[in-house]
Structures are given as structure tokens and as C-alpha cells.
Amino acid sequence: MRDINKARPSERIRFQQELIRQQDEMIDLLKGALAAAGIQVPAKPESWLSELTTQERALVGALFARFPRVVDRYDLLDALPGYSNTEDRQVQILNVVIHRIRKKLGEGAVRTERGEGFRLGQELYADLKCKAEAYNTATIAPEPRSVFG
């Protein structure tokens, strides 16, 4: 098996996305087990990225993961879902997705570093980090009980 730390950034992102998908499946299984045991699962707070499309969320996620570094355009193209054919991966697609993100989240959401690529805006990074921490805190059950006991 190949060392993921030595893989290209796009391969690491795909690996992380697959890991997240598997973890989501495990969470669904555990929620089912909790419900079967009569333990109420806390309601999921409203998603703070629900207004973004899958492509926009993937791009924001790729920029968030590498903050504060600049991310090359072609690495960001690799992070976009739905474009497995390299001929389809045009820089114009990236520009359109970034334009839509800026329209929804504000001009400062994604910063252009001329000749280098893009980086997530400082304010959006701080907001996303704060909301992610709040979400993680809200999903912790106050009194965990055993499913098996």
C-alpha cells in the first residue's frame, strides 16, 4: 500500500473524502443502534454550508484544509467532484465555482494570489473553524448510555 503522506495533494484529498464517507456510514449505523436501544440522538444543527453546492463545498474544504497556504489551480481542480476526465478539467470551471462561492459567501471568502492560486479568506476560515467546533460540541451527548447494557 502506498504511503498517503507521500501522495499528491489531490490523492490525499480523495483519500480523505473516502474516509469521511466511510465514517458517515458508521455514524448512520451507530444512530440506528442507538435508536433501537431507545436512546435519543441529538438533532443535527442546521448545516452551515447547506447553501453551497457539492462542488463549492469541496473547493471550500480543500482551501480550508490547507489554510493559510496558497493552493494551486490544478490541485483545486483535482478536488472538484464530477470531473474525472482530465479534458473536462478546465481552469474556467474553477473560476465559475469560485465566482459562485464569492457571490454566496462574500468577495473575501476566497482570495486570489496572482500567478500562484487561491487561498481561503481569513474571516471565512475563522468562521468555519468556530462553527465546526460548535457543531462538534453540540453533537456530544451529555449522558452517554451503553447500547448493549
PDB file of C-alpha atoms in Angstrom:
ATOM      1  CA  MET A   1       0.000   0.000   0.000  1.00  0.00           C
ATOM      2  CA  ARG A   2       1.237   3.470  -0.895  1.00  0.00           C
ATOM      3  CA  ASP A   3       2.133   5.984   1.836  1.00  0.00           C
ATOM      4  CA  ILE A   4      -0.636   8.605   1.730  1.00  0.00           C
ATOM      5  CA  ASN A   5       1.710  11.267   3.149  1.00  0.00           C
ATOM      6  CA  LYS A   6       3.868  10.984   0.014  1.00  0.00           C
ATOM      7  CA  ALA A   7       0.878  11.122  -2.359  1.00  0.00           C
ATOM      8  CA  ARG A   8      -0.092  14.130  -4.453  1.00  0.00           C
ATOM      9  CA  PRO A   9      -2.437  16.594  -2.734  1.00  0.00           C
ATOM     10  CA  SER A  10      -5.318  15.514  -4.978  1.00  0.00           C
ATOM     11  CA  GLU A  11      -4.802  11.866  -3.971  1.00  0.00           C
ATOM     12  CA  ARG A  12      -4.740  12.830  -0.284  1.00  0.00           C
ATOM     13  CA  ILE A  13      -7.992  14.750  -0.712  1.00  0.00           C
ATOM     14  CA  ARG A  14      -9.659  11.773  -2.426  1.00  0.00           C
ATOM     15  CA  PHE A  15      -8.401   9.501   0.370  1.00  0.00           C
ATOM     16  CA  GLN A  16      -9.798  11.877   3.000  1.00  0.00           C
ATOM     17  CA  GLN A  17     -13.137  12.125   1.172  1.00  0.00           C
ATOM     18  CA  GLU A  18     -13.401   8.321   1.095  1.00  0.00           C
ATOM     19  CA  LEU A  19     -12.528   8.164   4.785  1.00  0.00           C
ATOM     20  CA  ILE A  20     -15.259  10.709   5.563  1.00  0.00           C
ATOM     21  CA  ARG A  21     -17.779   8.708   3.509  1.00  0.00           C
ATOM     22  CA  GLN A  22     -16.917   5.552   5.458  1.00  0.00           C
ATOM     23  CA  GLN A  23     -17.184   7.416   8.762  1.00  0.00           C
ATOM     24  CA  ASP A  24     -20.601   8.776   7.754  1.00  0.00           C
ATOM     25  CA  GLU A  25     -21.766   5.209   7.086  1.00  0.00           C
ATOM     26  CA  MET A  26     -20.519   4.140  10.523  1.00  0.00           C
ATOM     27  CA  ILE A  27     -22.302   7.079  12.155  1.00  0.00           C
ATOM     28  CA  ASP A  28     -25.560   6.063  10.449  1.00  0.00           C
ATOM     29  CA  LEU A  29     -25.142   2.505  11.761  1.00  0.00           C
ATOM     30  CA  LEU A  30     -24.484   3.768  15.280  1.00  0.00           C
ATOM     31  CA  LYS A  31     -27.505   6.082  15.152  1.00  0.00           C
ATOM     32  CA  GLY A  32     -29.637   3.092  14.193  1.00  0.00           C
ATOM     33  CA  ALA A  33     -28.248   1.085  17.113  1.00  0.00           C
ATOM     34  CA  LEU A  34     -28.928   3.968  19.497  1.00  0.00           C
ATOM     35  CA  ALA A  35     -32.492   4.357  18.233  1.00  0.00           C
ATOM     36  CA  ALA A  36     -33.085   0.608  18.617  1.00  0.00           C
ATOM     37  CA  ALA A  37     -31.894   0.866  22.233  1.00  0.00           C
ATOM     38  CA  GLY A  38     -34.276   3.763  22.880  1.00  0.00           C
ATOM     39  CA  ILE A  39     -31.533   6.364  23.172  1.00  0.00           C
ATOM     40  CA  GLN A  40     -32.371   9.668  21.543  1.00  0.00           C
ATOM     41  CA  VAL A  41     -29.735  11.100  19.220  1.00  0.00           C
ATOM     42  CA  PRO A  42     -29.348  14.905  19.399  1.00  0.00           C
ATOM     43  CA  ALA A  43     -30.775  16.694  16.382  1.00  0.00           C
ATOM     44  CA  LYS A  44     -28.202  17.730  13.834  1.00  0.00           C
ATOM     45  CA  PRO A  45     -27.829  21.508  13.778  1.00  0.00           C
ATOM     46  CA  GLU A  46     -28.606  23.244  10.517  1.00  0.00           C
ATOM     47  CA  SER A  47     -25.712  22.721   8.152  1.00  0.00           C
ATOM     48  CA  TRP A  48     -23.684  25.893   7.887  1.00  0.00           C
ATOM     49  CA  LEU A  49     -22.686  25.054   4.322  1.00  0.00           C
ATOM     50  CA  SER A  50     -26.109  23.924   3.121  1.00  0.00           C
ATOM     51  CA  GLU A  51     -26.422  26.799   0.677  1.00  0.00           C
ATOM     52  CA  LEU A  52     -23.325  25.624  -1.231  1.00  0.00           C
ATOM     53  CA  THR A  53     -23.320  23.007  -3.979  1.00  0.00           C
ATOM     54  CA  THR A  54     -21.218  19.843  -3.731  1.00  0.00           C
ATOM     55  CA  GLN A  55     -18.510  21.406  -5.908  1.00  0.00           C
ATOM     56  CA  GLU A  56     -18.467  24.592  -3.859  1.00  0.00           C
ATOM     57  CA  ARG A  57     -18.245  22.649  -0.578  1.00  0.00           C
ATOM     58  CA  ALA A  58     -15.403  20.524  -1.984  1.00  0.00           C
ATOM     59  CA  LEU A  59     -13.490  23.636  -3.017  1.00  0.00           C
ATOM     60  CA  VAL A  60     -14.033  25.404   0.319  1.00  0.00           C
ATOM     61  CA  GLY A  61     -12.997  22.188   2.080  1.00  0.00           C
ATOM     62  CA  ALA A  62      -9.791  21.909   0.051  1.00  0.00           C
ATOM     63  CA  LEU A  63      -8.909  25.535   0.810  1.00  0.00           C
ATOM     64  CA  PHE A  64      -9.850  25.141   4.487  1.00  0.00           C
ATOM     65  CA  ALA A  65      -7.647  22.044   4.830  1.00  0.00           C
ATOM     66  CA  ARG A  66      -4.599  23.934   3.524  1.00  0.00           C
ATOM     67  CA  PHE A  67      -5.182  27.288   5.176  1.00  0.00           C
ATOM     68  CA  PRO A  68      -3.214  29.646   5.203  1.00  0.00           C
ATOM     69  CA  ARG A  69      -1.244  28.253   2.265  1.00  0.00           C
ATOM     70  CA  VAL A  70      -1.976  29.095  -1.357  1.00  0.00           C
ATOM     71  CA  VAL A  71      -3.464  26.197  -3.332  1.00  0.00           C
ATOM     72  CA  ASP A  72      -2.528  25.759  -6.994  1.00  0.00           C
ATOM     73  CA  ARG A  73      -5.396  25.918  -9.521  1.00  0.00           C
ATOM     74  CA  TYR A  74      -4.770  22.395 -10.774  1.00  0.00           C
ATOM     75  CA  ASP A  75      -4.792  20.933  -7.263  1.00  0.00           C
ATOM     76  CA  LEU A  76      -8.153  22.628  -6.725  1.00  0.00           C
ATOM     77  CA  LEU A  77      -9.433  21.183  -9.997  1.00  0.00           C
ATOM     78  CA  ASP A  78      -8.453  17.733  -8.721  1.00  0.00           C
ATOM     79  CA  ALA A  79     -10.559  18.385  -5.605  1.00  0.00           C
ATOM     80  CA  LEU A  80     -13.717  19.144  -7.613  1.00  0.00           C
ATOM     81  CA  PRO A  81     -16.090  16.171  -7.775  1.00  0.00           C
ATOM     82  CA  GLY A  82     -17.706  15.244 -11.062  1.00  0.00           C
ATOM     83  CA  TYR A  83     -14.766  15.904 -13.367  1.00  0.00           C
ATOM     84  CA  SER A  84     -12.882  12.626 -13.660  1.00  0.00           C
ATOM     85  CA  ASN A  85     -11.924  13.199 -17.293  1.00  0.00           C
ATOM     86  CA  THR A  86      -8.856  15.437 -17.432  1.00  0.00           C
ATOM     87  CA  GLU A  87     -10.114  17.094 -20.615  1.00  0.00           C
ATOM     88  CA  ASP A  88     -13.125  18.328 -18.660  1.00  0.00           C
ATOM     89  CA  ARG A  89     -10.915  19.925 -16.038  1.00  0.00           C
ATOM     90  CA  GLN A  90     -10.574  23.390 -17.379  1.00  0.00           C
ATOM     91  CA  VAL A  91      -9.472  26.396 -15.400  1.00  0.00           C
ATOM     92  CA  GLN A  92     -12.690  28.142 -16.431  1.00  0.00           C
ATOM     93  CA  ILE A  93     -14.699  25.613 -14.369  1.00  0.00           C
ATOM     94  CA  LEU A  94     -12.676  26.582 -11.315  1.00  0.00           C
ATOM     95  CA  ASN A  95     -13.243  30.281 -11.978  1.00  0.00           C
ATOM     96  CA  VAL A  96     -17.012  29.734 -12.204  1.00  0.00           C
ATOM     97  CA  VAL A  97     -17.129  27.771  -8.938  1.00  0.00           C
ATOM     98  CA  ILE A  98     -15.034  30.408  -7.148  1.00  0.00           C
ATOM     99  CA  HIS A  99     -17.292  33.148  -8.521  1.00  0.00           C
ATOM    100  CA  ARG A 100     -20.358  31.325  -7.127  1.00  0.00           C
ATOM    101  CA  ILE A 101     -18.665  30.917  -3.722  1.00  0.00           C
ATOM    102  CA  ARG A 102     -17.846  34.633  -3.599  1.00  0.00           C
ATOM    103  CA  LYS A 103     -21.395  35.506  -4.608  1.00  0.00           C
ATOM    104  CA  LYS A 104     -22.821  33.368  -1.770  1.00  0.00           C
ATOM    105  CA  LEU A 105     -20.228  33.956   0.964  1.00  0.00           C
ATOM    106  CA  GLY A 106     -18.779  37.350   0.071  1.00  0.00           C
ATOM    107  CA  GLU A 107     -15.905  38.641  -2.024  1.00  0.00           C
ATOM    108  CA  GLY A 108     -13.344  37.988   0.712  1.00  0.00           C
ATOM    109  CA  ALA A 109     -14.267  34.303   1.033  1.00  0.00           C
ATOM    110  CA  VAL A 110     -11.645  33.203  -1.488  1.00  0.00           C
ATOM    111  CA  ARG A 111      -8.529  35.272  -2.124  1.00  0.00           C
ATOM    112  CA  THR A 112      -6.733  35.183  -5.464  1.00  0.00           C
ATOM    113  CA  GLU A 113      -2.953  35.088  -5.256  1.00  0.00           C
ATOM    114  CA  ARG A 114      -1.910  36.233  -8.700  1.00  0.00           C
ATOM    115  CA  GLY A 115       0.243  33.676 -10.501  1.00  0.00           C
ATOM    116  CA  GLU A 116       0.042  31.212  -7.594  1.00  0.00           C
ATOM    117  CA  GLY A 117      -3.547  30.113  -6.982  1.00  0.00           C
ATOM    118  CA  PHE A 118      -6.129  30.692  -4.279  1.00  0.00           C
ATOM    119  CA  ARG A 119      -6.407  30.752  -0.513  1.00  0.00           C
ATOM    120  CA  LEU A 120      -9.343  30.856   1.870  1.00  0.00           C
ATOM    121  CA  GLY A 121     -10.096  34.292   3.309  1.00  0.00           C
ATOM    122  CA  GLN A 122      -9.092  34.822   6.943  1.00  0.00           C
ATOM    123  CA  GLU A 123     -12.626  35.735   8.075  1.00  0.00           C
ATOM    124  CA  LEU A 124     -14.228  32.713   6.398  1.00  0.00           C
ATOM    125  CA  TYR A 125     -11.573  30.423   7.875  1.00  0.00           C
ATOM    126  CA  ALA A 126     -12.218  31.778  11.385  1.00  0.00           C
ATOM    127  CA  ASP A 127     -15.990  31.478  10.893  1.00  0.00           C
ATOM    128  CA  LEU A 128     -15.796  27.910   9.571  1.00  0.00           C
ATOM    129  CA  LYS A 129     -13.436  26.851  12.347  1.00  0.00           C
ATOM    130  CA  CYS A 130     -15.699  28.362  15.011  1.00  0.00           C
ATOM    131  CA  LYS A 131     -18.832  26.746  13.543  1.00  0.00           C
ATOM    132  CA  ALA A 132     -17.117  23.379  13.187  1.00  0.00           C
ATOM    133  CA  GLU A 133     -16.071  23.482  16.838  1.00  0.00           C
ATOM    134  CA  ALA A 134     -19.606  24.490  17.887  1.00  0.00           C
ATOM    135  CA  TYR A 135     -21.052  21.656  15.799  1.00  0.00           C
ATOM    136  CA  ASN A 136     -18.671  19.139  17.359  1.00  0.00           C
ATOM    137  CA  THR A 137     -19.604  20.360  20.850  1.00  0.00           C
ATOM    138  CA  ALA A 138     -23.354  20.254  20.094  1.00  0.00           C
ATOM    139  CA  THR A 139     -23.229  16.651  18.884  1.00  0.00           C
ATOM    140  CA  ILE A 140     -21.659  15.259  22.047  1.00  0.00           C
ATOM    141  CA  ALA A 141     -24.371  13.535  24.114  1.00  0.00           C
ATOM    142  CA  PRO A 142     -24.447  14.869  27.693  1.00  0.00           C
ATOM    143  CA  GLU A 143     -25.096  11.485  29.347  1.00  0.00           C
ATOM    144  CA  PRO A 144     -23.876   8.589  27.217  1.00  0.00           C
ATOM    145  CA  ARG A 145     -25.524   5.240  27.947  1.00  0.00           C
ATOM    146  CA  SER A 146     -24.430   1.849  26.774  1.00  0.00           C
ATOM    147  CA  VAL A 147     -26.264   0.440  23.773  1.00  0.00           C
ATOM    148  CA  PHE A 148     -25.523  -3.061  24.972  1.00  0.00           C
ATOM    149  CA  GLY A 149     -26.240  -2.696  28.708  1.00  0.00           C
TER     150      GLY A 149
END
